[in-house]
Coordinates of C-alpha atoms and ligand atoms in Angstrom, one line a residue:
M1285 CA 136.8 85.2 95.9
Q1286 CA 135.7 86.9 93.2
D1287 CA 135.6 83.3 89.8
A1288 CA 135.6 83.5 86.5
R1289 CA 132.2 83.9 85.9
R1290 CA 131.3 86.9 85.0
M1291 CA 128.6 89.0 88.4
Q1292 CA 126.6 92.2 86.7
S1293 CA 125.4 93.5 90.3
Q1294 CA 124.2 97.3 89.7
S1295 CA 123.6 99.5 92.5
C1296 CA 122.7 102.8 91.6
T1297 CA 124.3 105.0 93.0
V1298 CA 126.3 102.1 96.2
D1299 CA 130.5 102.1 95.9
G1300 CA 130.5 99.0 97.2
T1301 CA 132.5 99.0 99.6
M1302 CA 132.9 95.9 101.2
M1303 CA 131.6 96.6 105.7
G1304 CA 134.4 95.3 107.7
S1305 CA 132.4 96.4 111.2
L1306 CA 129.0 94.9 112.2
Y1307 CA 128.5 97.8 113.1
A1308 CA 127.5 101.0 111.1
A1309 CA 125.5 104.1 111.7
G1310 CA 122.4 103.9 111.5
D1311 CA 123.0 99.8 111.2
R1312 CA 120.9 98.0 113.2
R1313 CA 118.2 95.2 112.9
S1314 CA 115.5 95.0 109.1
G1315 CA 112.6 95.0 110.3
R1316 CA 110.6 95.2 107.0
M1317 CA 107.3 93.9 105.5
C1318 CA 107.3 94.3 102.2
G1319 CA 106.2 93.0 99.0
I1320 CA 107.7 90.0 98.0
I1321 CA 107.2 88.8 93.4
G1322 CA 109.2 85.2 92.6
C1323 CA 109.1 83.9 89.1
V1324 CA 110.4 81.2 86.2
G1325 CA 109.5 80.5 83.7
D1326 CA 110.4 80.0 79.1
E1327 CA 110.5 82.8 78.7
N1328 CA 111.8 86.0 79.7
V1329 CA 109.7 87.4 83.3
T1330 CA 110.7 90.6 84.0
H1331 CA 107.8 91.8 83.1
V1332 CA 106.1 89.8 85.9
L1333 CA 108.8 90.6 87.9
L1334 CA 107.8 95.4 87.5
Q1335 CA 104.1 95.4 87.0
G1336 CA 104.4 91.9 90.6
L1337 CA 105.9 95.0 92.3
K1338 CA 103.2 97.6 90.8
R1339 CA 100.5 95.6 92.3
V1340 CA 102.3 94.9 96.0
E1341 CA 104.0 98.4 96.2
Y1342 CA 101.1 99.5 98.5
R1343 CA 103.4 97.0 101.5
G1344 CA 105.8 99.1 101.5
Y1345 CA 107.7 102.1 99.1
D1346 CA 111.2 103.2 99.8
S1347 CA 113.2 100.7 98.5
A1348 CA 112.9 98.6 95.1
G1349 CA 115.1 95.7 93.3
I1350 CA 114.9 93.2 91.1
A1351 CA 117.3 89.9 90.5
T1352 CA 117.7 87.5 86.9
I1353 CA 119.7 84.6 85.5
D1354 CA 121.0 84.9 82.5
A1355 CA 123.2 83.1 80.7
N1356 CA 124.1 81.7 84.0
S1357 CA 124.6 85.2 85.1
M1358 CA 123.3 87.1 88.2
N1359 CA 121.7 90.1 87.5
V1360 CA 120.8 92.7 90.9
R1361 CA 120.1 95.8 90.0
K1362 CA 118.1 97.7 92.7
G1363 CA 118.0 101.3 95.3
A1364 CA 116.5 103.8 97.2
G1365 CA 113.1 105.7 95.8
R1366 CA 109.8 104.9 95.1
L1367 CA 109.4 102.2 92.2
A1368 CA 109.1 104.1 89.0
E1369 CA 112.0 107.0 89.7
I1370 CA 114.5 103.0 90.3
E1371 CA 113.1 101.0 86.9
E1372 CA 114.2 103.8 84.7
R1373 CA 117.4 105.5 87.1
C1374 CA 118.7 101.3 87.0
A1375 CA 117.1 100.1 83.7
L1376 CA 114.7 97.4 84.9
S1377 CA 112.8 96.4 82.2
S1378 CA 116.0 95.9 80.2
L1379 CA 117.0 92.5 82.7
R1380 CA 117.1 89.0 81.0
G1381 CA 116.4 85.6 82.3
N1382 CA 113.4 83.2 82.4
I1383 CA 113.6 83.2 86.8
G1384 CA 114.0 86.3 89.0
V1385 CA 113.1 87.5 92.1
A1386 CA 111.7 91.1 93.3
H1387 CA 111.2 93.1 96.5
T1388 CA 110.0 96.7 97.3
R1389 CA 111.1 97.8 100.8
W1390 CA 109.2 99.6 103.7
A1391 CA 112.2 99.6 106.0
T1392 CA 111.6 99.9 110.1
H1393 CA 114.9 99.5 111.6
G1394 CA 117.9 101.0 109.2
G1395 CA 118.9 103.4 106.7
V1396 CA 116.7 103.5 103.2
T1397 CA 120.1 103.6 100.6
D1398 CA 120.4 101.4 97.6
A1399 CA 123.4 99.3 99.9
N1400 CA 120.5 98.8 102.1
S1401 CA 117.4 97.6 99.0
H1402 CA 117.2 94.8 98.2
P1403 CA 118.2 91.9 96.4
H1404 CA 120.8 91.5 99.1
T1405 CA 123.6 88.8 97.2
S1406 CA 126.4 86.7 98.8
C1407 CA 130.2 87.2 99.1
Q1408 CA 130.3 85.1 95.5
E1409 CA 127.1 86.9 94.1
R1410 CA 125.9 83.4 93.5
V1411 CA 122.8 83.1 95.5
A1412 CA 120.6 86.4 95.8
V1413 CA 117.7 86.6 98.5
V1414 CA 114.3 88.4 99.1
H1415 CA 112.6 89.2 102.6
N1416 CA 110.5 89.9 104.3
G1417 CA 110.4 89.6 108.1
I1418 CA 113.2 90.0 110.3
I1419 CA 116.2 88.3 111.8
E1420 CA 115.7 88.9 115.2
N1421 CA 120.0 87.0 115.6
Y1422 CA 121.5 88.9 112.7
V1423 CA 124.3 90.2 115.7
Q1424 CA 125.5 87.3 116.3
L1425 CA 125.2 85.5 112.5
K1426 CA 126.9 88.0 111.2
K1427 CA 129.8 88.1 113.7
Q1428 CA 130.1 84.3 112.5
L1429 CA 130.0 85.4 109.1
L1430 CA 132.7 88.1 109.0
G1431 CA 134.5 85.8 111.1
R1432 CA 134.8 83.4 108.9
G1433 CA 136.0 85.6 105.6
H1434 CA 132.1 87.1 104.5
L1435 CA 132.5 90.4 102.9
F1436 CA 128.6 92.2 103.7
K1437 CA 127.6 95.3 101.2
S1438 CA 124.9 96.2 103.2
E1439 CA 123.9 97.2 106.7
T1440 CA 120.3 95.3 107.0
D1441 CA 119.6 91.5 108.6
T1442 CA 118.2 89.8 105.4
E1443 CA 122.0 90.1 103.5
V1444 CA 123.0 86.7 107.4
I1445 CA 121.0 85.4 104.8
S1446 CA 122.5 85.2 101.9
H1447 CA 126.0 84.2 102.8
L1448 CA 124.6 81.2 105.0
I1449 CA 122.8 80.0 102.2
E1450 CA 125.8 80.4 100.5
Q1451 CA 127.8 78.9 103.1
E1452 CA 125.7 76.6 103.0
Y1453 CA 125.6 75.0 98.6
A1454 CA 128.8 75.0 98.8
R1455 CA 128.5 72.0 101.0
V1456 CA 124.8 70.5 100.1
K1457 CA 125.1 72.2 96.5
N1458 CA 120.8 71.0 97.0
P1459 CA 119.2 75.0 97.1
L1460 CA 116.4 73.9 99.4
K1461 CA 118.5 71.9 101.2
A1462 CA 120.5 74.6 101.7
T1463 CA 117.9 77.1 102.2
M1464 CA 116.2 73.7 104.6
L1465 CA 120.0 74.7 106.7
A1466 CA 120.2 77.9 106.4
A1467 CA 116.9 78.4 107.5
K1468 CA 116.9 76.6 111.1
K1469 CA 120.2 79.6 112.3
L1470 CA 117.7 82.4 111.6
R1471 CA 115.5 83.2 114.7
G1472 CA 112.4 85.3 114.0
Q1473 CA 110.1 86.4 111.1
Y1474 CA 111.2 85.5 107.4
A1475 CA 109.3 85.1 103.4
I1476 CA 112.0 84.5 101.4
A1477 CA 112.9 83.0 97.7
V1478 CA 115.5 82.8 97.1
L1479 CA 118.1 82.6 93.2
F1480 CA 121.2 80.8 93.3
Q1481 CA 123.8 81.3 89.4
D1482 CA 124.3 77.5 88.5
R1483 CA 120.8 77.1 89.0
P1484 CA 119.2 79.0 86.6
D1485 CA 115.5 76.8 86.7
V1486 CA 114.2 77.1 90.4
I1487 CA 113.3 79.8 93.4
V1488 CA 113.0 78.2 96.4
G1489 CA 111.7 79.9 99.0
A1490 CA 110.2 79.5 103.4
R1491 CA 108.0 81.2 105.0
K1492 CA 107.9 81.5 109.2
D1493 CA 105.2 83.7 110.2
A1494 CA 104.9 86.2 107.2
P1495 CA 103.2 85.3 104.9
M1496 CA 104.2 83.4 100.9
I1497 CA 101.7 82.8 98.3
I1498 CA 102.4 80.2 95.4
G1499 CA 101.0 80.6 92.3
V1500 CA 100.0 78.2 90.1
G1501 CA 100.6 78.8 87.0
D1502 CA 100.5 77.3 83.0
G1503 CA 104.5 77.0 81.5
K1504 CA 105.3 80.0 85.1
M1505 CA 105.7 79.7 89.1
F1506 CA 105.3 82.1 91.3
I1507 CA 105.8 83.1 94.5
A1508 CA 104.8 86.5 96.1
S1509 CA 103.6 88.2 99.6
D1510 CA 100.7 89.0 97.7
V1511 CA 98.3 87.6 95.1
L1512 CA 97.4 90.8 94.2
A1513 CA 101.4 90.1 92.4
F1514 CA 100.6 87.7 90.4
I1515 CA 96.9 87.9 90.1
E1516 CA 97.0 88.5 86.4
H1517 CA 98.9 85.6 85.9
T1518 CA 96.6 83.2 88.0
D1519 CA 94.7 82.1 91.0
R1520 CA 95.7 79.5 91.6
T1521 CA 96.9 79.5 94.1
I1522 CA 99.1 77.9 97.6
F1523 CA 99.5 79.6 100.8
L1524 CA 102.4 78.3 102.2
D1525 CA 101.7 77.0 105.7
N1526 CA 104.9 78.7 109.1
L1527 CA 107.6 76.5 108.3
E1528 CA 107.5 75.5 104.5
F1529 CA 109.4 75.6 102.0
A1530 CA 109.1 75.6 99.0
E1531 CA 111.0 74.5 95.1
L1532 CA 109.7 75.7 91.7
T1533 CA 110.7 75.1 88.9
K1534 CA 108.6 76.4 85.4
D1535 CA 107.2 73.1 85.5
R1536 CA 106.6 72.5 88.5
V1537 CA 105.7 73.1 92.9
R1538 CA 106.8 70.3 95.3
I1539 CA 106.0 72.0 99.5
F1540 CA 108.1 71.2 102.3
N1541 CA 107.3 71.0 105.8
S1542 CA 110.7 71.4 108.7
E1543 CA 111.7 68.2 108.8
G1544 CA 112.2 68.0 105.0
K1545 CA 109.0 65.9 104.2
Q1546 CA 106.9 67.1 101.4
V1547 CA 103.8 67.4 101.1
R1548 CA 100.6 67.8 98.9
R1549 CA 99.1 70.9 99.0
K1550 CA 96.1 70.9 95.8
P1551 CA 96.3 75.0 94.8
T1552 CA 92.8 77.6 95.9
Q1553 CA 91.6 79.7 94.1
V1554 CA 91.3 83.2 94.6
A1555 CA 88.0 85.8 93.6
W1556 CA 89.9 88.9 93.3
E1557 CA 89.2 89.5 89.6
L1558 CA 91.9 91.9 88.1
S1559 CA 89.7 94.6 86.9
D1560 CA 89.3 94.8 90.9
L1561 CA 93.1 96.0 90.0
T1562 CA 93.5 98.4 87.7
K1563 CA 92.5 102.5 89.1
S1564 CA 91.0 102.5 85.7
D1565 CA 90.3 105.8 85.2
Y1566 CA 90.7 107.6 89.5
A1567 CA 93.6 109.3 90.2
H1568 CA 94.4 106.8 92.8
Y1569 CA 93.5 103.3 94.2
T1570 CA 91.9 105.8 97.7
R1571 CA 89.4 107.5 95.8
K1572 CA 88.6 104.7 93.1
E1573 CA 87.8 102.2 96.5
I1574 CA 85.7 104.7 98.8
D1575 CA 83.4 105.2 94.8
E1576 CA 83.1 101.6 94.9
Q1577 CA 81.4 102.1 98.8
P1578 CA 77.3 101.5 97.4
R1579 CA 78.4 98.3 95.6
T1580 CA 79.8 96.2 99.0
V1581 CA 78.3 97.6 101.4
A1582 CA 76.6 94.9 99.7
S1583 CA 78.8 91.8 99.2
A1584 CA 79.8 92.0 102.8
T1585 CA 76.2 91.0 103.4
M1586 CA 76.8 87.9 100.9
Q1587 CA 77.6 85.5 104.0
D1588 CA 76.8 82.0 104.2
Q1589 CA 74.5 81.6 106.9
E1590 CA 76.0 78.4 108.7
A1591 CA 79.2 80.2 108.8
L1592 CA 76.7 83.1 110.8
A1593 CA 75.3 81.1 112.3
A1594 CA 77.8 79.2 113.7
F1595 CA 79.9 82.9 114.6
A1596 CA 76.4 84.1 116.4
R1597 CA 77.0 81.2 118.7
A1598 CA 80.3 81.2 119.4
I1599 CA 79.7 84.8 120.4
K1600 CA 76.2 83.4 122.6
G1601 CA 78.1 80.5 124.3
A1602 CA 81.5 82.0 124.9
K1603 CA 82.2 82.3 129.0
S1604 CA 84.5 85.1 127.6
L1605 CA 84.4 87.2 124.7
F1606 CA 87.0 89.8 123.4
I1607 CA 87.0 91.8 121.1
T1608 CA 90.7 92.8 118.7
A1609 CA 92.3 94.5 115.7
A1610 CA 94.2 97.5 115.3
G1611 CA 93.5 101.2 113.7
T1612 CA 90.9 101.6 111.6
S1613 CA 89.8 97.3 112.3
Y1614 CA 89.1 97.7 116.3
H1615 CA 86.8 100.9 115.3
A1616 CA 84.5 98.3 113.3
G1617 CA 85.7 96.2 116.4
L1618 CA 83.8 98.9 118.6
L1619 CA 80.8 99.3 117.1
M1620 CA 80.1 95.5 117.7
K1621 CA 81.2 96.0 121.1
S1622 CA 78.7 98.3 121.7
R1623 CA 76.6 96.6 120.6
L1624 CA 76.5 93.3 121.9
N1625 CA 76.3 95.3 125.0
K1626 CA 74.2 98.0 124.7
E1627 CA 71.7 95.5 122.6
A1628 CA 73.1 91.8 123.2
K1629 CA 74.0 92.4 126.6
I1630 CA 76.6 90.2 126.5
R1631 CA 79.8 91.7 128.2
C1632 CA 82.6 91.9 125.7
D1633 CA 86.1 93.6 125.5
A1634 CA 87.1 94.9 122.9
V1635 CA 91.4 94.7 122.8
L1636 CA 93.6 96.6 120.8
A1637 CA 96.1 93.9 118.9
G1638 CA 99.1 95.4 120.1
E1639 CA 98.2 95.2 123.6
F1640 CA 96.4 91.7 124.2
A1641 CA 98.8 90.5 126.2
E1642 CA 97.9 92.6 129.0
H1643 CA 94.1 90.6 129.3
L1644 CA 95.9 86.9 128.4
D1645 CA 94.7 86.4 132.6
W1646 CA 90.9 86.8 131.2
L1647 CA 91.0 84.1 128.2
G1648 CA 90.8 80.3 129.1
R1649 CA 89.1 77.3 127.8
G1650 CA 85.6 78.7 126.9
S1651 CA 86.5 82.2 126.2
T1652 CA 86.1 83.9 121.6
V1653 CA 87.7 85.8 120.5
V1654 CA 86.5 89.1 117.7
V1655 CA 89.2 89.1 115.4
F1656 CA 88.8 92.4 112.7
S1657 CA 91.9 92.2 110.1
Q1658 CA 91.6 93.8 105.5
S1659 CA 94.4 92.4 105.7
G1660 CA 94.8 89.6 108.3
E1661 CA 98.3 89.3 107.8
T1662 CA 98.7 92.4 110.5
A1663 CA 101.7 91.2 112.9
D1664 CA 99.9 92.4 116.7
V1665 CA 96.6 90.7 115.9
L1666 CA 98.0 87.9 114.2
D1667 CA 100.6 87.3 117.8
A1668 CA 96.6 87.5 119.9
V1669 CA 95.7 84.5 118.5
K1670 CA 98.1 82.7 118.8
E1671 CA 97.9 83.5 122.2
A1672 CA 94.6 83.8 123.0
K1673 CA 94.9 79.5 121.3
K1674 CA 97.7 79.1 123.7
K1675 CA 94.5 79.3 126.4
G1676 CA 92.1 77.3 124.6
A1677 CA 90.0 80.3 123.1
K1678 CA 88.4 80.2 120.0
I1679 CA 89.1 82.1 117.5
L1680 CA 86.3 83.9 115.3
S1681 CA 87.7 86.2 112.5
I1682 CA 86.0 89.4 110.0
V1683 CA 88.8 89.5 107.4
N1684 CA 88.7 90.7 103.4
A1685 CA 92.3 88.6 102.0
A1686 CA 90.2 85.1 102.1
G1687 CA 93.6 82.6 101.9
S1688 CA 95.4 84.9 105.0
S1689 CA 97.2 83.7 108.1
L1690 CA 94.3 85.0 110.0
A1691 CA 91.2 83.1 107.8
R1692 CA 93.9 79.7 108.2
E1693 CA 94.1 80.3 112.4
S1694 CA 90.5 81.3 112.9
D1695 CA 87.8 78.6 113.9
V1696 CA 84.7 80.5 111.4
T1697 CA 86.0 83.4 109.0
L1698 CA 83.9 85.8 107.6
L1699 CA 85.0 87.7 104.1
L1700 CA 84.2 91.1 103.8
N1701 CA 83.9 91.0 100.0
C1702 CA 85.0 94.4 98.9
G1703 CA 87.7 93.1 96.7
P1704 CA 91.1 93.7 97.4
E1705 CA 92.5 97.0 99.3
V1706 CA 94.9 98.6 97.5
G1707 CA 95.2 102.5 99.1
V1708 CA 96.4 102.0 102.5
A1709 CA 93.7 103.9 104.0
A1710 CA 91.6 101.5 104.8
T1711 CA 88.0 102.3 103.4
K1712 CA 86.0 100.2 102.1
S1713 CA 86.3 97.7 104.3
F1714 CA 85.8 99.8 107.1
T1715 CA 82.0 100.1 106.2
S1716 CA 81.5 96.6 104.6
Q1717 CA 82.9 95.5 108.2
V1718 CA 80.2 97.8 109.9
M1719 CA 77.5 96.2 107.1
V1720 CA 78.9 92.4 109.1
V1721 CA 79.0 93.3 112.1
N1722 CA 75.5 93.9 111.7
L1723 CA 74.6 91.3 110.3
V1724 CA 76.6 89.4 113.6
V1725 CA 74.6 91.0 115.9
D1726 CA 71.7 90.8 114.5
S1727 CA 72.1 87.4 113.9
V1728 CA 73.1 87.1 117.9
L1729 CA 69.8 88.5 118.6
G1730 CA 67.7 86.6 115.9
K1731 CA 67.5 89.4 114.2
R1732 CA 66.5 88.7 110.2
K1733 CA 66.4 92.5 108.8
A1734 CA 64.3 93.6 105.8
N1735 CA 66.2 93.3 102.6
D1736 CA 66.6 97.0 101.2
L1737 CA 69.9 97.2 100.9
S1738 CA 69.4 98.5 97.3
R1739 CA 67.6 101.3 99.4
F1740 CA 70.8 101.4 101.1
S1741 CA 73.3 101.2 98.4
R1742 CA 71.6 104.4 97.3
A1743 CA 71.8 106.0 100.5
V1744 CA 75.6 105.7 100.3
E1745 CA 75.5 107.2 97.0
E1746 CA 73.9 110.0 98.4
T1747 CA 76.4 110.1 100.7
L1748 CA 79.4 109.9 97.9
E1749 CA 77.4 113.5 96.3
T1750 CA 78.6 115.4 99.5
E1751 CA 82.2 115.5 98.3
P1752 CA 82.8 118.6 95.6
Q1753 CA 81.4 120.9 98.7
I1754 CA 84.3 118.6 101.2
A1755 CA 87.1 119.3 98.5
E1756 CA 86.1 122.8 99.3
L1757 CA 85.8 122.6 103.2
A1758 CA 89.1 121.0 102.1
D1759 CA 90.8 123.4 100.7
E1760 CA 89.7 126.0 103.3
Y1761 CA 91.3 123.8 106.2
K1762 CA 94.4 122.7 104.6
E1763 CA 96.4 124.1 106.0
K1764 CA 95.5 123.7 109.7
P1765 CA 97.6 122.4 112.4
D1766 CA 95.4 120.3 114.6
F1767 CA 91.6 118.9 113.9
Y1768 CA 89.3 117.6 116.0
F1769 CA 87.0 114.6 115.1
V1770 CA 84.0 114.4 117.9
A1771 CA 81.2 112.1 118.6
R1772 CA 79.1 110.5 121.1
G1773 CA 78.0 107.2 121.8
Y1774 CA 77.4 104.2 118.9
N1775 CA 79.5 107.3 116.7
Y1776 CA 82.1 107.8 118.9
P1777 CA 84.5 104.9 116.6
V1778 CA 84.0 106.9 113.6
A1779 CA 85.2 110.2 115.6
L1780 CA 88.5 108.1 116.0
E1781 CA 88.1 106.5 112.1
G1782 CA 88.3 110.5 111.0
A1783 CA 91.3 111.3 113.0
L1784 CA 92.8 108.2 111.9
K1785 CA 92.0 108.0 108.4
L1786 CA 92.6 112.0 108.5
K1787 CA 96.5 111.5 109.9
E1788 CA 97.5 108.7 108.1
L1789 CA 97.0 111.0 104.0
S1790 CA 97.1 113.9 104.9
Y1791 CA 99.5 114.5 107.9
I1792 CA 97.7 116.5 110.2
H1793 CA 97.6 115.9 114.2
A1794 CA 93.7 114.2 114.1
E1795 CA 92.3 113.6 117.8
G1796 CA 89.2 111.1 118.0
M1797 CA 87.0 112.0 121.3
P1798 CA 83.9 111.6 122.6
A1799 CA 81.9 114.9 122.3
S1800 CA 81.6 113.9 126.4
E1801 CA 84.7 114.0 126.6
L1802 CA 85.6 118.1 125.5
K1803 CA 85.3 119.9 128.8
H1804 CA 87.4 117.7 130.8
G1805 CA 90.6 118.6 129.1
T1806 CA 91.1 118.9 125.1
L1807 CA 88.9 122.1 125.6
A1808 CA 91.7 124.1 126.1
L1809 CA 93.6 123.4 122.7
I1810 CA 90.3 125.1 120.6
E1811 CA 90.9 129.0 120.0
K1812 CA 89.9 131.0 117.1
G1813 CA 89.3 128.6 113.4
T1814 CA 89.8 125.7 115.6
P1815 CA 88.3 122.6 112.6
V1816 CA 86.2 120.4 114.7
V1817 CA 83.9 117.7 112.8
A1818 CA 80.9 116.8 114.3
I1819 CA 79.1 113.5 113.9
N1820 CA 76.1 114.1 114.9
P1821 CA 72.5 111.3 113.4
S1822 CA 69.5 112.5 114.9
G1823 CA 68.5 109.7 117.5
P1824 CA 69.3 109.6 121.8
L1825 CA 72.3 111.7 122.1
H1826 CA 71.8 114.1 119.3
D1827 CA 70.9 117.3 121.4
E1828 CA 73.6 116.2 124.1
T1829 CA 75.9 116.3 121.9
L1830 CA 74.6 119.3 120.1
S1831 CA 75.3 121.5 123.6
N1832 CA 78.6 120.0 123.3
V1833 CA 79.2 121.8 119.7
E1834 CA 77.6 125.3 121.2
E1835 CA 80.7 124.7 123.7
L1836 CA 82.8 124.1 121.1
K1837 CA 81.7 127.3 119.0
A1838 CA 82.5 129.7 122.2
R1839 CA 85.6 128.9 121.7
G1840 CA 85.2 130.1 118.7
A1841 CA 85.8 126.4 116.7
D1842 CA 84.6 125.9 113.4
V1843 CA 82.2 123.1 113.7
I1844 CA 81.5 121.0 111.1
G1845 CA 78.5 119.3 111.3
I1846 CA 77.3 116.3 110.0
S1847 CA 74.4 114.6 110.5
D1848 CA 71.3 113.8 108.9
V1849 CA 69.5 117.1 110.6
H1850 CA 70.1 120.6 110.8
D1851 CA 71.0 122.7 113.0
Q1852 CA 72.1 126.2 112.9
V1853 CA 75.6 126.3 115.2
Y1854 CA 77.0 124.5 112.6
K1855 CA 79.1 126.2 110.6
H1856 CA 79.6 123.9 107.6
F1857 CA 76.6 121.6 107.5
V1858 CA 77.4 118.5 105.7
R1859 CA 74.1 116.8 105.1
V1860 CA 74.1 112.9 104.9
P1861 CA 70.4 110.2 104.6
K1862 CA 69.1 109.1 107.2
V1863 CA 69.2 105.2 107.0
D1864 CA 69.2 102.4 110.0
W1865 CA 70.6 103.8 113.2
E1866 CA 73.1 100.9 113.5
R1867 CA 73.8 101.3 109.7
M1868 CA 74.9 105.5 109.8
P1869 CA 78.7 105.1 110.7
V1870 CA 78.7 103.8 107.0
V1871 CA 76.6 107.2 105.7
E1872 CA 78.6 109.4 108.6
V1873 CA 83.3 107.8 107.3
I1874 CA 82.2 108.2 103.4
P1875 CA 82.7 112.3 103.7
L1876 CA 85.3 112.4 106.6
Q1877 CA 87.3 109.7 103.6
L1878 CA 86.4 112.0 100.7
L1879 CA 87.9 115.2 103.7
A1880 CA 91.2 112.9 104.4
Y1881 CA 91.4 112.2 100.6
H1882 CA 91.3 116.1 99.3
V1883 CA 92.9 118.0 102.0
A1884 CA 96.2 114.5 101.4
V1885 CA 95.8 115.8 97.7
A1886 CA 95.4 119.7 98.7
R1887 CA 98.6 119.1 100.6
R1888 CA 100.1 117.2 97.4
N1889 CA 100.4 114.3 99.1
D1890 CA 100.2 110.1 97.3
P1891 CA 96.6 109.4 98.7
D1892 CA 97.1 105.7 97.9
Y1893 CA 101.1 105.3 99.7
P1894 CA 101.2 108.3 102.8
R1895 CA 105.0 108.5 103.9
N1896 CA 106.0 105.6 106.7
L1897 CA 103.0 103.4 106.7
A1898 CA 102.6 100.4 104.8
K1899 CA 99.3 98.5 103.8
S1900 CA 99.7 95.4 105.8
V1901 CA 101.7 95.7 108.6
T1902 CA 103.7 92.4 109.6
V1903 CA 106.1 93.4 112.0
K1904 CA 105.0 93.9 115.0
Ligands
AGP326 C1 94.1 102.7 107.8 O1 93.2 103.5 107.4 C2 95.4 101.9 108.8 N1 96.0 101.3 106.8 C3 96.0 100.9 109.4 O2 95.1 101.5 110.2 C4 95.0 99.4 109.1 O3 93.9 99.9 110.1 C5 95.7 98.7 111.1 O4 97.1 98.6 110.5 C6 95.0 96.7 110.5 O5 95.0 96.0 108.8 P1 94.2 95.0 109.1 O6 92.4 95.7 109.2 O7 94.5 94.6 108.2 O8 94.6 94.5 109.6

C-alpha cells in the first residue's frame, strides 16, 4: 500500500504497529471535547496552528498534534501530554506548510496515548483528519474497513473517518464529495477538518451536533471549534449550521448543505477582543477573570431592551415554565427559580439538563424553557433544547458565546457580555448570570432598578480585597479531605457554587447544601477541624443559619462565616459588603472563587486546566 511519494508521519513514541483486531486494550468509543484549528494561506501556517491550539487548549489538554502539507508531503506530528511539552518533544514549530489542521484532545473513552492523539491518517497517509465528537457506529465501520484490508494505527473511533474518506476519494477524486460520501456513513456527533495530500490548496470541514466555525481572513481561511482559535487574525466568522460542509481555499470558502447544494452565508463579526485572550500579567486566566468582575457585572446589565422585554413577556405568558442548565449555570438558574417563585409568584421547575428528559411529559405548546449556558455548546443542554422544541416549547437562553449553537436554537437570547472565559472554572460568567437573572426578574415584576452600577462595582472591588485573608485560609485548610458549604433560601445556590469551585480546582471533596439539611445526616461527618463555609448575609434567614452554625461548632467544625454582619460563633469571618439582597450572591461567591483558586495553587494544581475537566462539555 506504500506509494512513491514521501510520507513523513512522526508519532514521537508510537511504534506504528498495525492493529489487526477490532478491539485492543482500552479500545472503546472515544467521545471527545476537543479543540480544532485548521488554516490555509499563502504562507507558512504552523505558527497560526500552534497559537490557535494554545487558545483552545482549555477544551481538552491530554494530547495534541498537527498535520501540514509541504512540497506534496503530509507531515503529521502528535503525542500525549500537555501542548507545551508536545510542542518541544515533537518540534511542532519546525513543521512547514501553507496548509494544516491541528487538534488538542480531551479523552472520554480510550487511552491517552500518542497513537490515539490526533490527527489520524488513512492507510497511505494521504488523508489526515481531526475530529471533535463521537462516532457511535465506529465498530461496525472499522470491521468493514478491516475486511477491505485497511490497516489501523490507533484505538480511536476517529480513524475510521480517515479510512472512509480515503476509500471514497480513491473513487471520486474530489475532496468535498469524498468527505460528504464518508459522512453519510457516520452515526453520532462530529466536527471534522480534513487534509488531502495531493490537494495542498483545500481543507474540507463538516459538522453534526458539534460546533464548527469558519474564520474569513485576507489571503487566509480558518476553520475551528472555537472563535478564540483564530480571533487574533480575523473577527469575521461563519458558524456552520448542523449537517453543513465547508470547502476552504486561501481566498474562498464555500458552504454546502447535506444535499451538496451550495448555501450563501454572510460572515458575522464577533465582538471579542484579543486583549480578552491574554493572561496579561496574571499567573492564570482564572485569577484574571475573577479580577474582571467589577467591570463585567456592569456590562452584564447592558442588555437589548427589546430582547429583555420579550424574554420577560415569554416568562409571564408561559403555560408551564422550566429552567435548565448544567454545572455553574444551573446554580444561576436556581437563583432565577427562587426569585420567580417567591416574588413573581410564577411556578417554575429548575431541572439539570442531563435529567431534562424526565420532565418532557410536562412540556407542550405554550411551554417555555429558560436555558443558561456560558459556552452555549454543552451537549446535555443542547439535547434538552432539541427535545423541548420537538414538544413545541419556546426557548429563552442566557449565553456568553453569541454565535453558539444554543443562541442559534433560541427564540430570544440575552448575552452575558463578560468576554471570553478561558479558565475552565466558571467565575465571571456566574456573577454575570446573577446580574442577568435580576434584570429578567425585575423586568417580569415591572421593576426598574436605580442605576447604582458604579457603587455596586466598587462593592465587588471591595470584596476582592478579602484575598489576603482568603489565601491564608486556603493555606490553613489545603490538606483537608472534606469541605462543606451551607446557606439558606436564596443563598443556597451560592453554597452549591462554592463547593463546585473547590472540587473542580482543588480536587478536595466538597458538598454544598441547605443549612437546614445538616441535622438530617451530614452533621454525622462533622468532627474537630472540619472546615464548613457558612454563607449567611443579614436578612430574614440570618438567625436560623446562625443556629445551624452553633450546631456545627458544637461538633468541632471550623466555621468560616461569609457575611456582611460579624458574629463571634464563626472561627473565621470574611466580611463582604452589604448590597441589595438579590445581588448578595455576587459578593458572597467571590471569596469562594478566591478560596478555590488559592487552595488549588497551594496544592500545586493548574487552576486553568483542572484534571479530567474541560471548559465546554460537548459530549453527553
Ligand atoms: C463550572 O465551573 C464548570 N466549568 C462546569 O460545571 C460548567 O458550568 C458546566 O459544564 C456548564 O457549562 P456551560 O455554562 O458552558 O453550559
